[in-house]
XYZ file of C-alpha atoms in Angstrom:
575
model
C 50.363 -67.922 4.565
C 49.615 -65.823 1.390
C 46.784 -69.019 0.444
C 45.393 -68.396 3.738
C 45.130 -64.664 2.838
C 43.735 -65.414 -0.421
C 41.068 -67.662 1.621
C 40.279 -64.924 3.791
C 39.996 -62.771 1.210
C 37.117 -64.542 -0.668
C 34.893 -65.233 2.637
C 34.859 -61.636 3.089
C 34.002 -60.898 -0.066
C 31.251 -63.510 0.084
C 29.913 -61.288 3.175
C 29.557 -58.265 0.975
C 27.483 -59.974 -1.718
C 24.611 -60.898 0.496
C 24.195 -57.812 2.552
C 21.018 -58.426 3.721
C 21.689 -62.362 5.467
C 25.071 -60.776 6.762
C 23.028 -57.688 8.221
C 20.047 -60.491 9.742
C 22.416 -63.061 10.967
C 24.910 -60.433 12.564
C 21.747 -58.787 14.649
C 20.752 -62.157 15.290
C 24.234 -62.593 17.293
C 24.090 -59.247 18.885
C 21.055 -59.502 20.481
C 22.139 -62.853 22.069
C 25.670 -61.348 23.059
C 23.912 -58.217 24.648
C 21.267 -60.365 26.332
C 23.533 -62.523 27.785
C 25.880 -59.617 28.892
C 23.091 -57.771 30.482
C 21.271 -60.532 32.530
C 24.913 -62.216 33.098
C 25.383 -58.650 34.740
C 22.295 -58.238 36.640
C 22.498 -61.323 38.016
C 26.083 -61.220 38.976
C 25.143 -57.737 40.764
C 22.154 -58.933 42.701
C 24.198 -62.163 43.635
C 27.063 -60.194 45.029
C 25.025 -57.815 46.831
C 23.081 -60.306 48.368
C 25.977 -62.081 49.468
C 27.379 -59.005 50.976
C 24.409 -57.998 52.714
C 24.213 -61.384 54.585
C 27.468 -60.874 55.833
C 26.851 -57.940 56.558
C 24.122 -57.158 57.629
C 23.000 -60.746 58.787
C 25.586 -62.724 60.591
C 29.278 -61.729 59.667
C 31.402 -63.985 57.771
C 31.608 -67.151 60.477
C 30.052 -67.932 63.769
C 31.286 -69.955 66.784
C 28.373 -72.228 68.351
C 27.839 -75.845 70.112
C 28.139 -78.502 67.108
C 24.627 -79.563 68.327
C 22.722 -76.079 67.324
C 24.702 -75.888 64.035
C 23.064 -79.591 63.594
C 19.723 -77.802 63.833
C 20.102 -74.663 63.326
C 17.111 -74.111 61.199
C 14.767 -74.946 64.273
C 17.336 -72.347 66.546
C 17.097 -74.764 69.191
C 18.341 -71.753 71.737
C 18.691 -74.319 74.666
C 21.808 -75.645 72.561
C 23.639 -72.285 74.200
C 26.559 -71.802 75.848
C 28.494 -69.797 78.847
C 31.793 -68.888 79.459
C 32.298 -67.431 75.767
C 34.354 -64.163 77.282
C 38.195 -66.219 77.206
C 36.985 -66.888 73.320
C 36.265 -63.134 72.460
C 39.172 -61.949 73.868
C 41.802 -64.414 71.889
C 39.461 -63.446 69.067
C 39.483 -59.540 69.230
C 43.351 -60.197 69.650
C 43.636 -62.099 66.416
C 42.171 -59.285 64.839
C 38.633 -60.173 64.598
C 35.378 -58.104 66.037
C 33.299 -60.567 68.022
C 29.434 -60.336 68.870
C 27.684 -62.545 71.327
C 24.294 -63.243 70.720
C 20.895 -65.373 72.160
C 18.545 -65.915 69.622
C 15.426 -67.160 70.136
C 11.743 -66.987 68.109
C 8.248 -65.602 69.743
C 5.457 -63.404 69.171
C 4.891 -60.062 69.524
C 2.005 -58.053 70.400
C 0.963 -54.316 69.968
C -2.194 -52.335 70.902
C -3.068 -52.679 67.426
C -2.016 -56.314 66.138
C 0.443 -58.809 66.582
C 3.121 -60.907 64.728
C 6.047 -63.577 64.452
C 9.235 -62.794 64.623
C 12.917 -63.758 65.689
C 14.562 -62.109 68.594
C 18.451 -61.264 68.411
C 19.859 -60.235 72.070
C 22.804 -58.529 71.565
C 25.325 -56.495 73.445
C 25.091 -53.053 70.871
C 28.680 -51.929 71.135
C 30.004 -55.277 69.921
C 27.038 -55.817 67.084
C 28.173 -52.052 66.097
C 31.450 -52.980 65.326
C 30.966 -56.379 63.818
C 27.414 -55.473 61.486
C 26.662 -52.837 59.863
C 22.879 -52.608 60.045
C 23.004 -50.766 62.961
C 23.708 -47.439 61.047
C 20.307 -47.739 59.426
C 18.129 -46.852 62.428
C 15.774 -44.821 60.672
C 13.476 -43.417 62.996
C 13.627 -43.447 66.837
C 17.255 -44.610 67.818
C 19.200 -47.950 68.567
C 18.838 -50.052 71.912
C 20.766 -49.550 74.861
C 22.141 -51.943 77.356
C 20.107 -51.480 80.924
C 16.925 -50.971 78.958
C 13.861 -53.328 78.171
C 14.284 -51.579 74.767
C 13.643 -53.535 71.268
C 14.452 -51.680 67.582
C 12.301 -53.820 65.102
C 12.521 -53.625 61.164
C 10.395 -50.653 59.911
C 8.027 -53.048 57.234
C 6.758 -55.102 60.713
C 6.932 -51.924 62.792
C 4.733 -50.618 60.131
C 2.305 -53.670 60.520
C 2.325 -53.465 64.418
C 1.423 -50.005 64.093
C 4.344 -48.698 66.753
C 6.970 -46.132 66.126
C 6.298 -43.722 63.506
C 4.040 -44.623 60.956
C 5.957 -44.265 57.043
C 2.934 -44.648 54.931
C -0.109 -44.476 57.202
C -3.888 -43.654 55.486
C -5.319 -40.388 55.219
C -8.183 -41.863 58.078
C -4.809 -43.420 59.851
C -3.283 -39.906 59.854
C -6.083 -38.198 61.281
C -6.936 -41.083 63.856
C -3.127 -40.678 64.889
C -3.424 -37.207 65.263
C -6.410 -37.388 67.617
C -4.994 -39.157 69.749
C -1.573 -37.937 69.802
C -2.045 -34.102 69.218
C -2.221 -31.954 72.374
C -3.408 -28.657 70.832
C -3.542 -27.335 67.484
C -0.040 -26.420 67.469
C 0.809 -30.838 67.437
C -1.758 -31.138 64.620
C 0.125 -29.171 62.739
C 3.179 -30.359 63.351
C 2.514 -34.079 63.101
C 0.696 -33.071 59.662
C 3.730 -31.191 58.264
C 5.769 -34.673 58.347
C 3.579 -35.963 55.739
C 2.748 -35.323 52.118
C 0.320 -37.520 49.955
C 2.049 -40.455 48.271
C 3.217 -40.308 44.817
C 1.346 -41.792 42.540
C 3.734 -44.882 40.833
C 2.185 -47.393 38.214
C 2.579 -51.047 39.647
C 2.618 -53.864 37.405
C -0.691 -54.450 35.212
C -1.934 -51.318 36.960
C -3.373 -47.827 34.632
C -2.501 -44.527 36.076
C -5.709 -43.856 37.240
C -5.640 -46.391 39.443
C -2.263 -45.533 40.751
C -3.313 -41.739 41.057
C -6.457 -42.681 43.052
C -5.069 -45.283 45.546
C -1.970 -42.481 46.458
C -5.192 -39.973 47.059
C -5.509 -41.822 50.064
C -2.598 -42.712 50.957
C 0.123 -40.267 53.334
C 4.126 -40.791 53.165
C 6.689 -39.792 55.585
C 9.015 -36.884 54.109
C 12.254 -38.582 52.999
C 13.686 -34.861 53.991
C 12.206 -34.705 57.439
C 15.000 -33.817 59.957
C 16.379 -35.495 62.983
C 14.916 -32.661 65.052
C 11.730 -33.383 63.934
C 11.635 -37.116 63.386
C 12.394 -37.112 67.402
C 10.027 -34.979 68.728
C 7.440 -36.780 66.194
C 8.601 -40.060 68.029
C 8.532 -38.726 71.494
C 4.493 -37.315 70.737
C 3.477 -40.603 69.730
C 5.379 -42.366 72.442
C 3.705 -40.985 75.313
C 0.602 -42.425 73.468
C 2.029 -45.403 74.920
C 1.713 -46.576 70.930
C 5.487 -48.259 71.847
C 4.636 -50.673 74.258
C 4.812 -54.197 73.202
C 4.687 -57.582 74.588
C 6.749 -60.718 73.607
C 5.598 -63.824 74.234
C 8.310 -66.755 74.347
C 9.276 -70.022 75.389
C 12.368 -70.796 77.362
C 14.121 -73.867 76.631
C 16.550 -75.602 78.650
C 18.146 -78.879 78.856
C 17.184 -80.781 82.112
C 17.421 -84.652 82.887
C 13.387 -85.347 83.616
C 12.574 -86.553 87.004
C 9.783 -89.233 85.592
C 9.633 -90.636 82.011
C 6.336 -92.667 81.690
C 6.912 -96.413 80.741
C 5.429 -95.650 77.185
C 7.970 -92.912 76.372
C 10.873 -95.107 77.647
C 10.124 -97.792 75.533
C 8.890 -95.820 72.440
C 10.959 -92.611 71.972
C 14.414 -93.128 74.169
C 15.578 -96.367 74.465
C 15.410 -97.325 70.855
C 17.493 -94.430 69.796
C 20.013 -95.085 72.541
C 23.422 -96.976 71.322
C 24.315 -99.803 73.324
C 26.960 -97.638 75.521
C 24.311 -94.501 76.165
C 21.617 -97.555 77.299
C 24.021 -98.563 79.681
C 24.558 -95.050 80.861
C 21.124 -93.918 81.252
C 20.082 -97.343 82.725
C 22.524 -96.771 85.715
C 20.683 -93.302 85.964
C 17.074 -94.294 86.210
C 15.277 -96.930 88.185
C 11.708 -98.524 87.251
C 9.545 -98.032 90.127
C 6.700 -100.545 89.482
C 4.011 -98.693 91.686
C 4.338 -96.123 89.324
C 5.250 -97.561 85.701
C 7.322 -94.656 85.093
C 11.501 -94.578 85.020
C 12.567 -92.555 88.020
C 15.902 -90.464 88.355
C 18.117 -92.143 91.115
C 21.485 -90.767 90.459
C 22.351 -88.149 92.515
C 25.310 -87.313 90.948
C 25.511 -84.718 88.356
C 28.056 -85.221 86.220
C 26.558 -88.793 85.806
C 23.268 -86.970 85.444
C 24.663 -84.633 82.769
C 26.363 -87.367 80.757
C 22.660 -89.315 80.674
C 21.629 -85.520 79.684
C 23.370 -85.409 76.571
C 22.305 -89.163 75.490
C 18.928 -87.832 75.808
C 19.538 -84.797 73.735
C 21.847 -86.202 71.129
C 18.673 -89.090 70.875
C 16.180 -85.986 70.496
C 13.756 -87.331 73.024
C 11.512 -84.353 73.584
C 11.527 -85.195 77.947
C 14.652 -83.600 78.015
C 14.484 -79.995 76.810
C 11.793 -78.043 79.278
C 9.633 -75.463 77.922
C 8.687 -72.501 80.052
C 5.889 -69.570 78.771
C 7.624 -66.462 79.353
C 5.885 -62.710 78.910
C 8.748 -60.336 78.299
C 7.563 -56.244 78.391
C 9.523 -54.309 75.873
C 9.203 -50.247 74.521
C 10.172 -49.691 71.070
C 13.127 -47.809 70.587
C 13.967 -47.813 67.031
C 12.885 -48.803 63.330
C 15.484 -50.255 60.892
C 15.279 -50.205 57.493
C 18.541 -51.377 55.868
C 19.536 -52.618 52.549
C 18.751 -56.073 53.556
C 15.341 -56.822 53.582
C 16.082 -59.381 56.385
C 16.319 -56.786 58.929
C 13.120 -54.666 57.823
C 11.172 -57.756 58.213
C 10.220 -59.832 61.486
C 13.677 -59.143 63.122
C 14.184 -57.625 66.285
C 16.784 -56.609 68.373
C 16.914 -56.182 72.338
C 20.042 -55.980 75.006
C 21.394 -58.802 76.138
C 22.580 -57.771 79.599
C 18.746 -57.481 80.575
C 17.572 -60.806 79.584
C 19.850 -62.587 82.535
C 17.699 -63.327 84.971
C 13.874 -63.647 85.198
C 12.507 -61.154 84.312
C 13.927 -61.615 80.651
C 15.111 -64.815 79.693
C 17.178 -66.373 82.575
C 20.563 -67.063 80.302
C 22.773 -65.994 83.370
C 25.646 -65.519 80.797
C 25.064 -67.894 78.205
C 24.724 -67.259 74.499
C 23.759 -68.984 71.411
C 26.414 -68.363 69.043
C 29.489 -65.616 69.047
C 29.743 -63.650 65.389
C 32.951 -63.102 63.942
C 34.243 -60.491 61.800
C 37.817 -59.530 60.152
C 38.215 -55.865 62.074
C 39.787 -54.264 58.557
C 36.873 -54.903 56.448
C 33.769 -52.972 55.272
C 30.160 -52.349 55.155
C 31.084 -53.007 51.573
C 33.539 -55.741 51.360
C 33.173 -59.793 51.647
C 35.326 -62.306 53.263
C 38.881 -62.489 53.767
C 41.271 -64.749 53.862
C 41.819 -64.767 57.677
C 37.851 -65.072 57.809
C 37.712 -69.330 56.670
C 36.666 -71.515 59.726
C 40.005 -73.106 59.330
C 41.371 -70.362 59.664
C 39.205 -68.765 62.943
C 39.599 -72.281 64.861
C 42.899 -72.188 64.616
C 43.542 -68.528 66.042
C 41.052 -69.756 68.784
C 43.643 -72.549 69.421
C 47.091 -70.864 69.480
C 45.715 -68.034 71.497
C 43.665 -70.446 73.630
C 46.806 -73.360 74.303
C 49.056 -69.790 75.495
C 46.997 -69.565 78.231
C 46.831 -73.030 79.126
C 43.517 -73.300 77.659
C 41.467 -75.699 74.876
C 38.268 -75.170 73.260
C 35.696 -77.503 74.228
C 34.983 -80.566 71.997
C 31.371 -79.158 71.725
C 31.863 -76.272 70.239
C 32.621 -75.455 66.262
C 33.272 -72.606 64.072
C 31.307 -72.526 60.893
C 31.366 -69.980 57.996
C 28.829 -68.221 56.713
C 27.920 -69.924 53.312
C 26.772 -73.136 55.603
C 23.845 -71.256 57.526
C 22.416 -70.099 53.827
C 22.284 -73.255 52.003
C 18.754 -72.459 51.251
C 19.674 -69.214 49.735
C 22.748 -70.685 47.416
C 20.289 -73.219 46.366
C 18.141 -70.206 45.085
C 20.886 -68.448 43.568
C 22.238 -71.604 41.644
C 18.615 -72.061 40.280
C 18.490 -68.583 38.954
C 22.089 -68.489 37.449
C 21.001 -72.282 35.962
C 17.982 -70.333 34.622
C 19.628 -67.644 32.937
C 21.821 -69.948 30.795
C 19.380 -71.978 29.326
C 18.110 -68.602 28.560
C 20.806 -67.603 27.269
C 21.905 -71.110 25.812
C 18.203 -70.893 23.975
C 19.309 -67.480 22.377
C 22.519 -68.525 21.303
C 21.680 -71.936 19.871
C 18.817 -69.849 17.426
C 21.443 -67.354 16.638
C 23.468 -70.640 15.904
C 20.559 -71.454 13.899
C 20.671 -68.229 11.899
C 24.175 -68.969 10.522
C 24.238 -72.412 9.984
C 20.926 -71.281 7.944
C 22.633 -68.413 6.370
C 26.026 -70.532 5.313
C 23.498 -73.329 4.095
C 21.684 -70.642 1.913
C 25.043 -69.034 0.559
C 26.425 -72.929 -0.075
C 23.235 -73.839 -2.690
C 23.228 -70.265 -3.999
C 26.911 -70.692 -4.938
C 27.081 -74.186 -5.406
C 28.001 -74.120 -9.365
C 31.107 -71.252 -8.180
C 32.418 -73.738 -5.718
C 32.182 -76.725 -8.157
C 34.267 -74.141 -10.172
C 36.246 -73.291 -7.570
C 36.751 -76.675 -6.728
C 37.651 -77.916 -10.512
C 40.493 -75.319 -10.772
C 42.222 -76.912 -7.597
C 40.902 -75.513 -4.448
C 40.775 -78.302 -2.027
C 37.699 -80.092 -0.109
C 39.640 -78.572 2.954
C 40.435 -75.163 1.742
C 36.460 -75.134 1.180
C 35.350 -75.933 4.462
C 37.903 -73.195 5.886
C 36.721 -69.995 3.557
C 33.066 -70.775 4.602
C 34.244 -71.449 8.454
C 35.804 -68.031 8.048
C 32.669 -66.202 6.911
C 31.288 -67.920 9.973
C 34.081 -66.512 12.004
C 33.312 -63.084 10.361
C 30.016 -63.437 11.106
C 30.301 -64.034 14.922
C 32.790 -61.605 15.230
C 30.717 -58.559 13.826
C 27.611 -59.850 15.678
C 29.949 -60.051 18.907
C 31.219 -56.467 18.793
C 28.187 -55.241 17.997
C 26.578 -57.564 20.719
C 29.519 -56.392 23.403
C 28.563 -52.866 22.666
C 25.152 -52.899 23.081
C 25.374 -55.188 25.862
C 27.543 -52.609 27.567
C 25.545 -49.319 26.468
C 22.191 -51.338 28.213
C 24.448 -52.087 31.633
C 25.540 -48.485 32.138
C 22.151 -47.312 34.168
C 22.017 -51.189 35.788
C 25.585 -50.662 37.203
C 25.055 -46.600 37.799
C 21.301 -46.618 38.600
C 19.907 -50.076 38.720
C 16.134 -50.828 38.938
C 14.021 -49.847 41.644
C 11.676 -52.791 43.172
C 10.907 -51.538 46.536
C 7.045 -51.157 45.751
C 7.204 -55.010 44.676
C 9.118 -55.779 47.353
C 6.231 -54.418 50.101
C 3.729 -56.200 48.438
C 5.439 -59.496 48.481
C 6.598 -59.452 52.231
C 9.982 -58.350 51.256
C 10.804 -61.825 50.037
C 11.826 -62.069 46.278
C 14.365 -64.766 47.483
C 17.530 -62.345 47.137
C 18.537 -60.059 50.189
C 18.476 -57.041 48.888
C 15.388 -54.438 49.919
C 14.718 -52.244 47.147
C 17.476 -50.967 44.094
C 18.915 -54.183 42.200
C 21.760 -52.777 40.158
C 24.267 -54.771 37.953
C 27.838 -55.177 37.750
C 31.097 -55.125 35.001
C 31.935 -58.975 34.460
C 34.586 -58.391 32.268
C 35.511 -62.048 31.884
C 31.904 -61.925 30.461
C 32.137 -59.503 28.114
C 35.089 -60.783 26.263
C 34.189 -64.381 26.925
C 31.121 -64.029 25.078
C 32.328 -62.414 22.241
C 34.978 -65.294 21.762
C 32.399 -67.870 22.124
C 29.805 -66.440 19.702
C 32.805 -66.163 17.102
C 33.963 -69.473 17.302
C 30.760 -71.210 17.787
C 29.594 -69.330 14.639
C 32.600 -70.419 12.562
C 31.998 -74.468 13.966
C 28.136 -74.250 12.534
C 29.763 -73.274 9.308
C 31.438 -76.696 9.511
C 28.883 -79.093 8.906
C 26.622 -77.655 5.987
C 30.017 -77.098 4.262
C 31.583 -80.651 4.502
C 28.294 -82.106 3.309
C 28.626 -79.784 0.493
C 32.065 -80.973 -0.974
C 30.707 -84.379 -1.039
C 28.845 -83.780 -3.866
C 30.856 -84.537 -7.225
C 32.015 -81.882 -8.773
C 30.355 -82.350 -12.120
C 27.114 -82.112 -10.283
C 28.149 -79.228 -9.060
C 28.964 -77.233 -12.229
C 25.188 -78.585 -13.199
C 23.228 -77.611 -10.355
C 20.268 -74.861 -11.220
């Protein structure tokens, strides 16, 4: 013990006689400990916050749909829906989860002014309420209603349509508004006291000039405007009739065809028919020669519905029907939440009104139910009662006590296997950021095994010396792995401080990329919509600091063994 004192002793003595490569290879170390803990803690926050937005905000922690739809669910093949869904909610809700139903389906929708893509979510509103939280960030107008033909779309393509209220119109927009909406002079005025002129913020690569003349012409909706007057500002520019849209869809159903062509038979069904569906479907349909075409014979439907789902499980396109359907809507609301998801080509309408024809025709059937632990947060993520496992089998106890079973064809899924994409995204970036910081580290690495090389030939007669009175090839190796150690551990505190005194405004404040994030469609690849803040990773902190210590003292290893093979006369005669 008192040798290994002694040892420690002379390494950090040998740290004081070479101030200046002590000074360079300890701020060497801190800037890679305080890089890593900073981007280790901004990516950690926009990871989290991502995560917790799409569950959220996007789709709760698990959903309950036909195994079939899951299968494609990218496509949101909405004629893989199904009815009868109330018996599941109700075991559900008295579990002690919050359950949404939901049809989704894609379209277009049209304005007076323009038109554009987007992705339809019917809903019943009390139920989404409860389970999501985006529904408290109706920002102008107010949310849907069930009875109405009503439809709250995400501000950044309510902006684009040119409906609701306009949040950063033109100064010729303004005044082309106002003509048309104002009354008398009294509405001028009052539609012009909502707005102020844009402040003028620097974009990337951009002078201040530049930023100062674009906001000239540009107009922003007061961030202070009240309720009061945000409602009579949407009511004036609602009886412009400014809120009536269009959305044109496709309804898809699943329908055993009347007539497949001899072609179609031949080419697309039968070879992706097994052996048992052939025999199935072949007992369905007849060939009628005058015709060349297969013809449905089978009257009965359960035989037709078992040749049904042959058809569908093959894919053959005869089997799904596609009807155009024209579906008159008003704008009732704008969202704008913290997931940019929702304030992009979303929209959200009742789902009691799409039953029948004049919406949808889904006479009670629904795409997928969303389900949600009833104790949690706008601000928490999954727990432990929230696992499929865990769902299916509450939908089984509470299903079997009522003499009940939940069909074959339907599945529970959790949320992490509908955003594959995204995790794919987020693994890339994390993989980025340690090479990064892998890069960093391995030239502070460089640094010390540099320094300790340096300090080895500059003292090489003092450890032939050293050596020559009895210190040991081993004791060697360890006083010059401790001034490593020293080394890395002054670099790491100094690294962990910094690190932390840089992540105080990224936790408190964060950085603000909503400009970017309008410019680019909302779609930076994370789901977050404006302020990316960090987070404390603890394990991180103190993890690096051990790491950068001991990797410091290992690349003190290997310049210092291949020292002490040199003979120790040479030693005592090297200039």
């Amino acid at each position: 013990m008192k040798g290994f004192v002694e040892l420690k002793r002379i390494a950090l003595r040998n740290l004081g006689r070479h101030k200046v490569k002590t000074f360079l290879t300890c701020a060497a170390i801190m800037v890679s400990v305080a890089a890593y803990i900073w981007m280790d803690s901004w990516l950690g926050g926009v990871f989290m916050e991502s995560r917790r937005n799409i569950i959220n905000y996007e789709m709760g922690a698990a959903k309950l749909q036909t195994k079939r739809y899951f299968d494609k669910h990218d496509e949101m093949p909405s004629y893989e829906n199904f009815a009868g869904w109330e018996p599941y909610a109700a075991v559900l809700d008295a579990a002690g989860y919050n359950v949404a139903p939901r049809y989704t389906f894609s379209g277009t929708i049209y304005s007076t002014t323009g038109s554009a893509p987007l992705v339809v979510n019917a809903v019943d509103p009390d139920a989404e309420a409860k389970t999501l939280s985006y529904t408290a960030y109706v920002e102008l107008g107010r949310s849907i209603q069930n009875g109405e033909f009503g439809i709250a779309l995400g501000s950044q393509t309510a902006d684009k349509l040119k409906v609701g209220i306009p949040t950063r119109p033109t100064v010729q927009e303004l005044d082309d508004l106002i003509a048309l909406a104002a009354q008398n002079s009294a509405d001028e005025a009052f539609i012009r006291s909502c707005y102020q002129h844009r402040e003028a913020k620097t974009q990337f690569g951009e002078n201040q000039n530049y930023a100062e003349n674009r906001a000239k012409n540009r107009m922003t909706l007061k961030r202070d405007i009240s309720k009061t007057h945000a409602d009579t500002l949407w009511a004036l520019l609602d009886a412009t009739g400014r809120n009536d849209v269009r959305i044109s869809t496709v309804i898809d159903y699943k329908l055993a065809p009347e007539q497949i062509s001899k072609d179609k038979w031949n080419g697309e069904l039968w070879p992706l028919l097994t052996l048992a569906e052939q025999q199935l479907v072949d007992t369905v349909y007849e060939f009628d020669e005058p015709t060349g075409s297969y013809l449905l014979a089978e009257q009965d439907e359960a035989k037709q519905n078992d040749a049904l789902q042959a058809m569908i499980r093959a894919d053959f396109s005869g089997a799904v029907r596609h009807v155009n359907q024209v579906i008159d809507a008003k704008v009732v609301g704008m969202i704008n939440s913290p997931d940019p998801v929702n304030n992009f080509n979303i929209a959200y309408m009742p789902l009691d009104v799409l039953q029948d024809e004049a919406g949808m025709m889904l006479e009670g059937h629904v795409t997928e139910l969303l389900i949600r632990d009833k104790t949690l947060g706008a601000a928490d993520m999954t727990s432990t009662i929230e696992s499929a496992e865990t769902i299916r089998t509450a939908l089984d106890v509470g299903l079997a006590a009522q003499g009940k079973r939940l069909p074959q064809e339907l599945s529970v899924h959790f949320w992490t296997d509908y955003v594959s994409e995204y995790l794919n995204f987020e693994n890339l970036e994390n993989g980025s950021t340690k090479v990064f910081s892998l890069l960093l580290f391995f030239l502070a690495l460089i640094s010390i095994s540099n320094t300790i090389l340096l300090a080895i030939l500059e003292r090489t007669k003092e450890t032939g010396m050293m050596r020559a009175l009895g210190m040991t090839d081993g004791q060697m190796i360890l006083v010059y792995m401790l001034e490593g150690a020293a080394l890395g551990l002054i670099g790491s505190l100094l690294g962990i401080i910094l690190g932390c005194i840089l992540n105080i405004p990224m936790v408190s404040t964060g950085v603000d990329f909503s400009e970017m994030m309008e410019q680019l469609g909302g779609n930076m690849g994370y789901r977050i919509a404006g302020n990316f803040r960090g987070m404390w990773r603890p394990g991180t902190i103190i993890g690096s600091g051990i790491a950068a210590t001991l990797l410091s003292s290992l690349m003190a290893f290997f310049p210092t063994r291949r020292a002490t093979k040199m003979a120790i006369t040479e030693s005592l005669r090297f200039e």
